Coordinates of C-alpha atoms and ligand atoms in Angstrom, one line a residue:
X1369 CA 0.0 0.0 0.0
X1370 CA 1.1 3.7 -0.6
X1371 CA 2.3 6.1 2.1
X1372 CA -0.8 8.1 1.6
X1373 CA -2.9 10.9 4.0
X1374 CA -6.6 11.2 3.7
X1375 CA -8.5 14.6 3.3
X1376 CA -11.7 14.8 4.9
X1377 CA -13.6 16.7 2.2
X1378 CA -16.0 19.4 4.0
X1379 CA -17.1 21.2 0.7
X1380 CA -14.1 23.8 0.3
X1381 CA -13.9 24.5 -3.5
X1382 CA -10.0 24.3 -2.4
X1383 CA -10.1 20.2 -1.7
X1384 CA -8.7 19.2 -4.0
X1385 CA -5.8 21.6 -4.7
X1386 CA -4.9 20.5 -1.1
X1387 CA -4.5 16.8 -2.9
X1388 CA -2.9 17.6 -5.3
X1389 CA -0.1 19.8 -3.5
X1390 CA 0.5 16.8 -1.4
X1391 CA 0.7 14.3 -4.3
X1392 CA 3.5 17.0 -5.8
X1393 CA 5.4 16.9 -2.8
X1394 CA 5.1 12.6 -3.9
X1395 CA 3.2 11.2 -1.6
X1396 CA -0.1 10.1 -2.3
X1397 CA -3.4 11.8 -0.9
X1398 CA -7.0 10.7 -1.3
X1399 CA -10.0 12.6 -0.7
X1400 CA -13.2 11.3 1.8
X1401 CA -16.4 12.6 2.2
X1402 CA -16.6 14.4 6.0
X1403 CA -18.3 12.2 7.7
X1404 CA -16.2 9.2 6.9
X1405 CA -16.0 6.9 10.0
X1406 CA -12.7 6.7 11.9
X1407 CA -12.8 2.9 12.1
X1408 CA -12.8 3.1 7.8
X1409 CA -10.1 5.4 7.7
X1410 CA -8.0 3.6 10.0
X1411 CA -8.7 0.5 7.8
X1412 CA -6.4 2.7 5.2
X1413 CA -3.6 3.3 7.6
X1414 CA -3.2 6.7 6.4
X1415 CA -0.2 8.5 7.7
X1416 CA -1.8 11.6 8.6
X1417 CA -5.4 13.3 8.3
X1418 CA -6.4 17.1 6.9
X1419 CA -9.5 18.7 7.3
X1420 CA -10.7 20.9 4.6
X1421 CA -11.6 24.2 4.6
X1422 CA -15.7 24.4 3.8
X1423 CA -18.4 27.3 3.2
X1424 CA -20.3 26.4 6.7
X1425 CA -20.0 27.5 10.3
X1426 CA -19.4 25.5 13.1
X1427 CA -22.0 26.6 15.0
X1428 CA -24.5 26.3 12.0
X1429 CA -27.3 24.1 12.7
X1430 CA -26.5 21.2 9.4
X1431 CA -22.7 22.1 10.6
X1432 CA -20.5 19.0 8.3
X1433 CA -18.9 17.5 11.5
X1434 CA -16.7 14.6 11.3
X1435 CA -16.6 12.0 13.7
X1436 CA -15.0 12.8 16.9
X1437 CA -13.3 9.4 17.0
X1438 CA -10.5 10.8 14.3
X1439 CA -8.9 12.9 17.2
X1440 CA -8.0 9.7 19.0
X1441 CA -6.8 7.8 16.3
X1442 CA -3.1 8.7 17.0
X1443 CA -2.3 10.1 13.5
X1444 CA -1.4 13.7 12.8
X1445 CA -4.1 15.9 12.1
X1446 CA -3.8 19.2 10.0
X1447 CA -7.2 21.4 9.8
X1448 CA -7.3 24.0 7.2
X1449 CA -9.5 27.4 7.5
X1450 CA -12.9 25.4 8.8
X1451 CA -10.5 22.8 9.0
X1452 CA -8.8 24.3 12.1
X1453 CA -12.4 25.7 13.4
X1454 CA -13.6 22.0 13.6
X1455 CA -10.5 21.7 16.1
X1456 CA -11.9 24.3 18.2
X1457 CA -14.7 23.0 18.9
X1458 CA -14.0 19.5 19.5
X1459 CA -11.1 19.5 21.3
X1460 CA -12.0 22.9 23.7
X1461 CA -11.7 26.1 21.4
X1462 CA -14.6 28.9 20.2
X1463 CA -15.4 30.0 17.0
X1464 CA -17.3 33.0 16.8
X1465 CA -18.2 35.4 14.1
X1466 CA -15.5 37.8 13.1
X1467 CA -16.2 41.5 13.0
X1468 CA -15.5 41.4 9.0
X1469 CA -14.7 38.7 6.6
X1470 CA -11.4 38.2 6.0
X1471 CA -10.6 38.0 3.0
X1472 CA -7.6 38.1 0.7
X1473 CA -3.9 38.6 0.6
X1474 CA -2.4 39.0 4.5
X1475 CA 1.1 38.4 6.1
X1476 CA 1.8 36.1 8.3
X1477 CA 4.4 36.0 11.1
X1478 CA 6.1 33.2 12.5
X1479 CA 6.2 33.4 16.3
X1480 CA 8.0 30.1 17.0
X1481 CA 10.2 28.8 14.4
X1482 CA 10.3 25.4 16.1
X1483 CA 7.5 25.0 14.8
X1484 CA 8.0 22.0 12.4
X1485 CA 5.3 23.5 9.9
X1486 CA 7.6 26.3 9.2
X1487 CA 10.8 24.7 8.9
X1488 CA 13.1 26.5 6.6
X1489 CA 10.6 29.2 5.9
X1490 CA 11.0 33.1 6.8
X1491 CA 9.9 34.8 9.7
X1492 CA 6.7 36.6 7.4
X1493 CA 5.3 35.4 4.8
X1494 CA 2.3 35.9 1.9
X1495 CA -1.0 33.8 3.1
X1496 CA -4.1 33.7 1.3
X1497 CA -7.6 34.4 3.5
X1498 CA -10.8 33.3 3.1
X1499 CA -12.9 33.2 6.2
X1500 CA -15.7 34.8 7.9
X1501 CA -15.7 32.8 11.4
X1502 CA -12.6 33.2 13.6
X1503 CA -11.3 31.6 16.2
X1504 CA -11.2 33.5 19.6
X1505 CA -10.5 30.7 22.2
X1506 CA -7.5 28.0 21.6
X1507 CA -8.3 24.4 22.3
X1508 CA -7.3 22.8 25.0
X1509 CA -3.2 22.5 25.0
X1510 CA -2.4 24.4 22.1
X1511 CA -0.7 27.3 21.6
X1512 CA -0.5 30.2 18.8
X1513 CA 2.8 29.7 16.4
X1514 CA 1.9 32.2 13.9
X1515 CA -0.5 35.2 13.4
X1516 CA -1.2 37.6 10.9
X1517 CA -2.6 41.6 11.2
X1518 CA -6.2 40.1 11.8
X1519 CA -5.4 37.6 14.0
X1520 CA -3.3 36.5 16.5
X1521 CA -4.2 32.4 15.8
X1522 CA -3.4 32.4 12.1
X1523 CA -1.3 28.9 13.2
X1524 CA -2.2 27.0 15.8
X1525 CA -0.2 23.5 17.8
X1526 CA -0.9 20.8 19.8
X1527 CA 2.9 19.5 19.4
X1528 CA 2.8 16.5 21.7
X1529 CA -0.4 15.2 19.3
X1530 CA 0.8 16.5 16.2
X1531 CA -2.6 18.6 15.6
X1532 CA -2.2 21.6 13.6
X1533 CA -4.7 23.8 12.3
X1534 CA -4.0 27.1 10.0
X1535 CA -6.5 29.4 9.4
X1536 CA -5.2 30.7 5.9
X1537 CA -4.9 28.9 3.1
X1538 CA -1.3 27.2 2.2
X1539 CA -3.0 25.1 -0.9
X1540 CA -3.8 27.9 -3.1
X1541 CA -1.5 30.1 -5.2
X1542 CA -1.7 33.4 -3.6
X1543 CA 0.1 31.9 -0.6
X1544 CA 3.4 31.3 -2.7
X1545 CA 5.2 29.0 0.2
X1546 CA 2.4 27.2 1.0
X1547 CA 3.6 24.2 -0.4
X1548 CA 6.7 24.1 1.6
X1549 CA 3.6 24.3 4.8
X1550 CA 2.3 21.3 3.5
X1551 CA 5.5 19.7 2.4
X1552 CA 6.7 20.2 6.2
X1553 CA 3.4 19.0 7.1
X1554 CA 3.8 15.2 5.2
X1555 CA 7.4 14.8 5.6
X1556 CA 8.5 16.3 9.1
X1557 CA 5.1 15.7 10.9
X1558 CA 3.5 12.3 9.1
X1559 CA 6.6 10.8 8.4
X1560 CA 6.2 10.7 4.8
X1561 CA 8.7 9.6 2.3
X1562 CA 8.5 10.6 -1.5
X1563 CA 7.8 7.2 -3.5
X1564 CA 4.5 8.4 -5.1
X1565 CA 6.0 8.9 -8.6
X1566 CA 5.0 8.6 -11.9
X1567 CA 8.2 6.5 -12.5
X1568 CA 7.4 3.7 -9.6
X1569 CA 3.3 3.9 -10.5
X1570 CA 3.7 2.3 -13.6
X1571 CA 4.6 -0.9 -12.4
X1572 CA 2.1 -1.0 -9.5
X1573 CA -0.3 0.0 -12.0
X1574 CA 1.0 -2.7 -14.7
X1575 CA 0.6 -5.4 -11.8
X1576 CA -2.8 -4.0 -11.0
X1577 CA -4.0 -4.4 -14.5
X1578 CA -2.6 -7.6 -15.2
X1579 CA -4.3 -8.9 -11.7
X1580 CA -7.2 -7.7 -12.8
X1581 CA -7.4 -8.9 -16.5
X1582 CA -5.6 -12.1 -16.6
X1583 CA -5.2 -13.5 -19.5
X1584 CA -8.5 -11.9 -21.1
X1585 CA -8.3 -9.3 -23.8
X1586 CA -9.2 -5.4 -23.4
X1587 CA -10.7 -3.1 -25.5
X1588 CA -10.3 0.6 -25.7
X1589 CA -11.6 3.6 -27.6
X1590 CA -8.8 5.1 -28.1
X1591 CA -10.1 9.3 -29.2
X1592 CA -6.3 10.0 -29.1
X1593 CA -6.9 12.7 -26.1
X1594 CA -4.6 12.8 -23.4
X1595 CA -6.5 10.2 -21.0
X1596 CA -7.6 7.6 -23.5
X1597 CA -3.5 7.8 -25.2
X1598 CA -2.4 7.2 -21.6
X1599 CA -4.6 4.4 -20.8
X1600 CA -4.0 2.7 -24.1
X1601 CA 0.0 3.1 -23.5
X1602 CA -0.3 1.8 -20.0
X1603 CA -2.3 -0.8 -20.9
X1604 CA -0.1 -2.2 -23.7
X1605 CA 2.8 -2.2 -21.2
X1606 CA 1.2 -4.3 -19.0
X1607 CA -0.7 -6.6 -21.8
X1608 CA 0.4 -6.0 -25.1
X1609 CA -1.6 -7.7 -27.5
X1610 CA -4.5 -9.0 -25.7
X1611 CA -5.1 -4.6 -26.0
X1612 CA -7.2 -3.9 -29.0
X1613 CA -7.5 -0.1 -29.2
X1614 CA -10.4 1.2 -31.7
X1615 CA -10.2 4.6 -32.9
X1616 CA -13.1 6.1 -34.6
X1617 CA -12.9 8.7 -37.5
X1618 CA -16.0 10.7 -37.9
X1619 CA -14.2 13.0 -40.3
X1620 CA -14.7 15.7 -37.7
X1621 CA -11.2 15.9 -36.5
X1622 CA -8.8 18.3 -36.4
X1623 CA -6.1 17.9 -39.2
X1624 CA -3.8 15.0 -39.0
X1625 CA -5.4 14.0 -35.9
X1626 CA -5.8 10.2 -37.4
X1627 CA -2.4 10.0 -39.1
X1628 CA -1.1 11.0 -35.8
X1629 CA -3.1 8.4 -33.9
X1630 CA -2.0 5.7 -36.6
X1631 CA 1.5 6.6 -36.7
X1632 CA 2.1 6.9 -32.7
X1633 CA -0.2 3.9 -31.9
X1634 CA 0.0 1.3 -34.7
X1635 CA 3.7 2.1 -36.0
X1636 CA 5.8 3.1 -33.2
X1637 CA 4.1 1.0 -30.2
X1638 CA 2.5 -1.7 -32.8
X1639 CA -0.4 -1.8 -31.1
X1640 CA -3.5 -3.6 -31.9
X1641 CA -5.3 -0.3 -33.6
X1642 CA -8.9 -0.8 -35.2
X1643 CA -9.3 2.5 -37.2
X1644 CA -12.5 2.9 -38.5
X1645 CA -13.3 5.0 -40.9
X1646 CA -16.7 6.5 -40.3
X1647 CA -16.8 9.8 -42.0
X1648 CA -19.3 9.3 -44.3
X1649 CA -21.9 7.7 -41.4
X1650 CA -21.5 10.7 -39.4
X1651 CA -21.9 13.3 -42.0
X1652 CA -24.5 11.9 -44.2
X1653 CA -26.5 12.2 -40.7
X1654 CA -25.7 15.8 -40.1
X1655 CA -26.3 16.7 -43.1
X1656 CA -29.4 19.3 -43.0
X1657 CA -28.6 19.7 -39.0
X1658 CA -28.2 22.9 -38.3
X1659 CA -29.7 23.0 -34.8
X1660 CA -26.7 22.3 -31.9
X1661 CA -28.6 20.4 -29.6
X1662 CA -29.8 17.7 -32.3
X1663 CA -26.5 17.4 -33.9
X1664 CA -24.8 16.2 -30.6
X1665 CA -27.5 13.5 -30.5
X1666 CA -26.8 12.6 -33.8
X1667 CA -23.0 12.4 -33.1
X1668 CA -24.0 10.9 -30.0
X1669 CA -25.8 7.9 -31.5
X1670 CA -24.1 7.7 -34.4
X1671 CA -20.9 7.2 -32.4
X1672 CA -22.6 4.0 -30.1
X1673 CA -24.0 2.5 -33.4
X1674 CA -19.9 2.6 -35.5
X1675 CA -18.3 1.4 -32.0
X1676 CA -20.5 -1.1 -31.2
X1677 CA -20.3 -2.7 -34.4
X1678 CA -16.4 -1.9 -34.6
X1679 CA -16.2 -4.1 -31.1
X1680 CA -18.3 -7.2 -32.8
X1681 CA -15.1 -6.8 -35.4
X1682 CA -12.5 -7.1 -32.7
X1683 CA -13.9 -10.0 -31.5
X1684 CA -14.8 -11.3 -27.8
X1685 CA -13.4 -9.4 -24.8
X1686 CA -14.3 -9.5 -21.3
X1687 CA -13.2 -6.2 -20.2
X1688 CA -13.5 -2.3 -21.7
X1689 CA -11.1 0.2 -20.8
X1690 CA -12.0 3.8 -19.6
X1691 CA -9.6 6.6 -19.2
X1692 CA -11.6 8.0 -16.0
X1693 CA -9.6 10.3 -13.7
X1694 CA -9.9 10.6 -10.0
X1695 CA -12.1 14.2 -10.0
X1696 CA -14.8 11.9 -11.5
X1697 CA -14.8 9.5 -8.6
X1698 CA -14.2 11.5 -5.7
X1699 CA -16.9 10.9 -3.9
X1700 CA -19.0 13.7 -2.6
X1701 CA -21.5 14.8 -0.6
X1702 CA -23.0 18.0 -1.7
X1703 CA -22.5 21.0 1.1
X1704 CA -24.8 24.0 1.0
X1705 CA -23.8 26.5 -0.5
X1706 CA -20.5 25.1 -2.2
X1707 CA -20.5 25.7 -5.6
X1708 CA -18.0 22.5 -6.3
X1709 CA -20.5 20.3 -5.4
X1710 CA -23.6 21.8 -7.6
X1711 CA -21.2 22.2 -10.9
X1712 CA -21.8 18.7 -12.8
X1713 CA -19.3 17.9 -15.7
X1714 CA -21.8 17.6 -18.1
X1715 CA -20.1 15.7 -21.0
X1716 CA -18.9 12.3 -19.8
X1717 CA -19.6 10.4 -22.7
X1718 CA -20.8 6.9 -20.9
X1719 CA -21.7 6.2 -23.8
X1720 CA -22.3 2.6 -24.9
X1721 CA -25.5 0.5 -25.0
X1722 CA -26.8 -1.2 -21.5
X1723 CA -27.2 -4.3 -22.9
X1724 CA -23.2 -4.5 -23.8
X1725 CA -22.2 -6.5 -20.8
X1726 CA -18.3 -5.6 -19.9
X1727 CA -16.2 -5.8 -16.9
X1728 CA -14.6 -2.3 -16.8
X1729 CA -11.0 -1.5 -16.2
X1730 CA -9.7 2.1 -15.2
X1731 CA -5.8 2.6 -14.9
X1732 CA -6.2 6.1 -14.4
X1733 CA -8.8 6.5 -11.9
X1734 CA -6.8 7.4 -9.1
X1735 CA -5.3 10.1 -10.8
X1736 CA -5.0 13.6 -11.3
X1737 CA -4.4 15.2 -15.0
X1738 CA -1.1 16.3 -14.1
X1739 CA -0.1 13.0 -13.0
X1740 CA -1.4 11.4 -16.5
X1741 CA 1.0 13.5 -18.8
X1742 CA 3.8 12.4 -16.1
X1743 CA 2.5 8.6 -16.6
X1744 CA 2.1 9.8 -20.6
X1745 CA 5.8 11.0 -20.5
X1746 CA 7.6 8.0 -18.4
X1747 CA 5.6 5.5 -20.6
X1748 CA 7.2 7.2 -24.2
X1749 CA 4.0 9.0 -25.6
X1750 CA 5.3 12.2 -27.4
X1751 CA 5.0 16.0 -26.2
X1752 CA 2.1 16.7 -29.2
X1753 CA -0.3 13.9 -27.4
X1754 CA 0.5 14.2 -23.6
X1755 CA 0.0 17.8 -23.9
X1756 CA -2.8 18.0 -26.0
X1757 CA -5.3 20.7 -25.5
X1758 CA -8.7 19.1 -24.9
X1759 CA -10.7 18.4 -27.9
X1760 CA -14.4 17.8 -27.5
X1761 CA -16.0 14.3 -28.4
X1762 CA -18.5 15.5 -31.0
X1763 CA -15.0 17.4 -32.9
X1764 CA -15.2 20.2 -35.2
X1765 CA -19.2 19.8 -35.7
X1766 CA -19.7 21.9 -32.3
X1767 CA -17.5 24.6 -34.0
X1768 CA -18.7 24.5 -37.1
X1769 CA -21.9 27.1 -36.9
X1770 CA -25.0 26.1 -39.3
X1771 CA -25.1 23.1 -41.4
X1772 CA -21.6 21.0 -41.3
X1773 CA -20.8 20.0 -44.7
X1774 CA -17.3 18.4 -46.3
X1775 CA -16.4 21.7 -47.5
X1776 CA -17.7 23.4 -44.4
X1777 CA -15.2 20.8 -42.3
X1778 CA -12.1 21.4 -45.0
X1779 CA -12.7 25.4 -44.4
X1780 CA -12.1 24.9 -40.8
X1781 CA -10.0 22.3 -40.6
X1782 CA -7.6 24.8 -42.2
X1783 CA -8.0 27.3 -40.4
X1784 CA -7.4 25.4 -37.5
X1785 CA -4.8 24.0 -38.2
X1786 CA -3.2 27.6 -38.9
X1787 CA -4.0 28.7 -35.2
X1788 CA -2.6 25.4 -33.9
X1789 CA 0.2 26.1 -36.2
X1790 CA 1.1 29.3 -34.8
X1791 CA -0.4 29.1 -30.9
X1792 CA 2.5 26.4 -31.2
X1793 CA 5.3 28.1 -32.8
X1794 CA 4.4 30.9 -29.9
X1795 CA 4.6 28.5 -26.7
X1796 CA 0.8 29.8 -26.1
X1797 CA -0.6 26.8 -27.1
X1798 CA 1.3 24.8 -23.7
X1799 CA 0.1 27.9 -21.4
X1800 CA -3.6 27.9 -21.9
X1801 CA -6.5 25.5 -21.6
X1802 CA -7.3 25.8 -25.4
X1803 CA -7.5 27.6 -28.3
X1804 CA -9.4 27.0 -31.7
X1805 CA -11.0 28.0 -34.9
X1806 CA -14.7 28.5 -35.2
X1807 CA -16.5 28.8 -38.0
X1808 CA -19.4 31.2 -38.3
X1809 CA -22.0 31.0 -40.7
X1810 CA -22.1 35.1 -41.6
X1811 CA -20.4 36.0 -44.5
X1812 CA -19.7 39.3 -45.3
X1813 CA -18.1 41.7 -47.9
X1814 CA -14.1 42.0 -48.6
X1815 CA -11.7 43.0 -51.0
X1816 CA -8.8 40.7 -52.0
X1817 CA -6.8 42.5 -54.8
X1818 CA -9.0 44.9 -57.0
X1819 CA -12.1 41.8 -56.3
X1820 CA -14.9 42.0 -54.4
X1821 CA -15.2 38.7 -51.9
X1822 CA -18.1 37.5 -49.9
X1823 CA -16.6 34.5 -47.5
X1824 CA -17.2 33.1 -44.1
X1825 CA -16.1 34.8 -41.0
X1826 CA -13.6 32.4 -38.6
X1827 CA -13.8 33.4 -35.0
X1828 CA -10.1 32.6 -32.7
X1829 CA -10.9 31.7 -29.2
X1830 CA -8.7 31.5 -26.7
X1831 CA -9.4 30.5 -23.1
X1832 CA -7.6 30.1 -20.0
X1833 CA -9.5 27.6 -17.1
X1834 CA -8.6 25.2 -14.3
X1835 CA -11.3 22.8 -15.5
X1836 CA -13.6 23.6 -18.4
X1837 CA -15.9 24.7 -15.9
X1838 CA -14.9 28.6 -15.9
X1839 CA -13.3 30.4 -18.2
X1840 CA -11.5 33.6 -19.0
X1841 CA -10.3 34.7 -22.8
X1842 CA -6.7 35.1 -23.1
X1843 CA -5.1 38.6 -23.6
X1844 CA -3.1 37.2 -26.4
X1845 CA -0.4 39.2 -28.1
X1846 CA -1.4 41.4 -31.1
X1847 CA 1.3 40.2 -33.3
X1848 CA 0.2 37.0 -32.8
X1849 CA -3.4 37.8 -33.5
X1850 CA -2.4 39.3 -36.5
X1851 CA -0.2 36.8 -37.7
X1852 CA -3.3 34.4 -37.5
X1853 CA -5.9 36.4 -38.9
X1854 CA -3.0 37.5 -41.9
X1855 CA -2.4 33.7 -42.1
X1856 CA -6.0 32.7 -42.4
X1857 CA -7.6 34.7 -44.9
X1858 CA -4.0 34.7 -47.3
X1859 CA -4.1 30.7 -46.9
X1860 CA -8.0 29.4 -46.0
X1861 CA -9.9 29.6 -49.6
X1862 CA -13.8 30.8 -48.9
X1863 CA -12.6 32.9 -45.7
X1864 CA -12.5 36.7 -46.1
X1865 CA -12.6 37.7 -42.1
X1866 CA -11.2 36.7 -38.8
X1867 CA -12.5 38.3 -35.6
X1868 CA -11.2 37.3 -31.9
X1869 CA -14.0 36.1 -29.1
X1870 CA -13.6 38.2 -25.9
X1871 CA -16.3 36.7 -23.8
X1872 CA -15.5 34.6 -20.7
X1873 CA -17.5 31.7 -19.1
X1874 CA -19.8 32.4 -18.0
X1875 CA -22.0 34.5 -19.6
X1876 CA -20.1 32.3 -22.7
X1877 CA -19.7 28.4 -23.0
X1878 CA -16.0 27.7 -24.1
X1879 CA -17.6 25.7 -27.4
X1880 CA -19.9 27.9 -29.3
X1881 CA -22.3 24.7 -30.0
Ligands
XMP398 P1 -18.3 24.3 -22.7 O1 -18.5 24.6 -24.2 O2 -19.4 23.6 -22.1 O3 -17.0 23.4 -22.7 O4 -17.9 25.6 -22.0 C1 -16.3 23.1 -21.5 C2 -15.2 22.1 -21.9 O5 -15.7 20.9 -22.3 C3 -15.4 20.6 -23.7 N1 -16.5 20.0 -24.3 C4 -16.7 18.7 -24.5 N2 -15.9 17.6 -24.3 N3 -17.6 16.2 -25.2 C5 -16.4 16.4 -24.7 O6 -15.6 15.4 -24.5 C6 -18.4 17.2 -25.5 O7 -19.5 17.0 -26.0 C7 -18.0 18.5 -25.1 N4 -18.5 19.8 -25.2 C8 -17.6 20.7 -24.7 C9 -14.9 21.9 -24.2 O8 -14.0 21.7 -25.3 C10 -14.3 22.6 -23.0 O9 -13.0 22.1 -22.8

């Protein structure tokens, strides 16, 4: 079993940063609904527990309160913002409201560098805030070790128990050492070492699969995204041919998408690759479609009906692959008033027929994304796949405004290409969530030459997001913008117009379909 701590998860839209920053300091974390019993998260021997920050009060009457039997289970305990207010007022403290809502940048100052959170860290230091309670009376035998100008309990210990509780945030960004808090937290306080790597998961995880499996064959749609290329590499290390992989062209992809698949997948790992070749299914369906809503259900559908017959092709398996990550499994238990737990990913494609009977397998479901281009990396995938910009499942039909056509695709596709092309060339296309061509079914008047043109108009977005779930445009540099637009309407035949989306989400979606 892994070194690992366990978060308590009490709704903070923070919870899983916190995981994260402890799995980059290479140990792993997991993340349990608040109320988890003490006698199951002994069961996982965890080497020390963190409460989460959360929207609620302590005092509130449907207060999240854990179960009081995790402050005798002998394991350090590290409560964050109403993480450390849950301390208070089980073990002796008082929480009351403050006078103002703290909120924001503050500094903090150390008061007792023994203090083995603060090891090797400066006397004052950049926190982040976010709290409206505050804590006015210590627990029972602790004692301040840092405070900031709002208040004198900004870091609170119980050294002889190893409890800790900080009322800033070290997880986020705006407290820049944070990090080395919660670094100093897993190694100095719970003991941890640093084997949770990338490196020394892929043969747990080639064990696990090959447990699991046996000598039955898998099957995988492989979409050539980052999570389904990761899975399919990870699987063929551990099972090599009993892996067929099918990939599915529904001539909506971006250009040289299936060359790329076929030339990383089939030629250099020799995998088992099924490429089907579907184009003409998907588009004689869409053609006519104009509306967005009906032409996801007809990718949707169409997309069951070419796999599932692709599958009868590959032959009997017992087992289908998924490249599920671990933010689609935490559990959770929705918290009033959290806005993590009401946002729903909305476009996990389940997608296959009930009545297709399969055991599934999910090498990537404990992990995070970052962790899946490490795993992409160690197991040889190259730079263009692991660090892929996300591409949505129903392709370049979502950005294809109106009726998509062949020539409709071919105008975009090109154009696409061209911002791809030069977002790379730039770096831009690594430092942002994603960037694209639309195409826009206005056309409008221009001159090329001493001709009049009337062409289509392509729209460049550019976004900038944590998760897909919010997003905000990206201030991109002019040169670059004029490079593309220069680019597209010189090279892109039927285009005579480029224009740049500014709109965020919300009030915007990141797709305009
Ligand atoms: P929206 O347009 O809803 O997109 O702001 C949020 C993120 O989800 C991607 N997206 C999809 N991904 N199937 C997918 O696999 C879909 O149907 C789909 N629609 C949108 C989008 O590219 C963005 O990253």
């Amino acid at each position: 079993m892994n070194e690992q701590i366990v978060i308590l998860d009490f709704g903070s839209q923070y919870t899983q940063v916190i995981a994260r920053r402890i799995r980059e300091c290479n140990v792993y974390s997991i993340i349990l609904p608040f109320n988890t019993q003490a006698k199951e998260i002994a069961k996982l021997q965890p080497k020390g527990l963190i409460l989460s920050g959360g929207p609620s009060s302590v005092y509130a009457k449907n207060a999240p309160l854990p179960d009081k039997a995790i402050f005798k289970m002998g394991i350090p305990v590290l409560g964050i913002c109403y993480g450390v207010q849950l301390l208070a007022h089980f073990l002796g403290g008082k929480v009351e409201p403050g006078q103002k809502r703290e909120y924001g940048k503050g500094t903090l100052t150390i008061k007792d560098d023994a203090c083995l959170l603060f090891t090797k860290l400066p006397a004052a230091l950049q926190v982040w805030n976010s709290h409206g309670d505050k804590l006015t009376k210590l627990p029972k035998d602790f004692k301040p070790v840092a405070g900031t100008e709002n208040s004198a309990y900004a870091a609170i210990e119980n050294r002889a128990r190893h409890f800790y509780g900080l009322q800033f945030h070290p997880e986020v960004v705006h407290t820049p050492r944070g990090k080395e808090i919660i670094a100093n937290f897993v190694h100095k306080i719970c003991g941890c070492g640093t084997g949770w790597t990338m490196h020394n998961y892929v043969e747990q995880a080639v064990k696990a699969i090959r447990d699991q499996v046996g000598k039955e064959r898998v099957i995988l749609g492989l979409s050539g995204g980052v999570d389904s290329s990761v899975a399919a590499a990870l699987l063929h290390e551990a099972i090599g041919d009993q892996l067929t992989c099918i990939f599915v062209n529904n001539g909506l992809l971006r250009a040289n998408e299936a060359a790329i698949v076929q030339k990383v997948f089939g030629r250099h790992f020799q995998m088992k690759l099924q490429y089907e070749e579907a184009t003409r299914a998907f588009l004689s369906k869409l053609k006519g479609v104009t509306d967005p809503e009906r032409k996801r259900k007809i990718i949707g559908k169409t997309f069951i009906e070419v796999f599932h017959a692709a599958m009868k092709r590959a032959g009997k398996a017992k087992f289908l692959a998924q490249g599920t990550l671990y933010p689609d499994v935490i559990e959770s238990i929705p918290i009033a008033g959290n806005p993590a737990a009401m946002i729903k990913s909305h476009h996990n494609v389940g997608g296959l027929p009930k009545n297709m009977k399969f055991e599934l397998v999910e090498p990537l479901r404990c992990l995070f994304k970052d962790e899946v281009r490490q795993l992409g990396l160690e197991l040889g995938l190259p730079k263009e796949i692991v660090f892929r910009q996300p591409f949505p499942g129903p392709g370049l039909a979502v950005r294809i405004l109106g009726e998509v056509t062949p020539s409709r695709c071919e105008i975009l596709r090109n154009a696409d290409s061209i911002v791809v092309e030069e977002m790379k060339a730039t770096d831009w296309y690594y430092k942002i969530w994603q960037s694209f061509a639309v195409l826009l079914p206005v056309r409008s008047v221009g001159v090329m030459g001493d001709e009049r043109s009337y062409d289509y108009t392509i729209a460049i977005r550019a976004v900038e997001s944590q998760d897909g779930m919010t997003a905000d445009w990206v201030k991109l540099p002019y040169d670059l913008l004029e490079k593309l637009s220069s680019r597209i309407t010189n090279e892109v035949k039927g285009v005579n117009r480029v224009v740049f989306d500014i709109t965020s989400k919300p009030p915007g979606t990141i797709e305009w379909e």
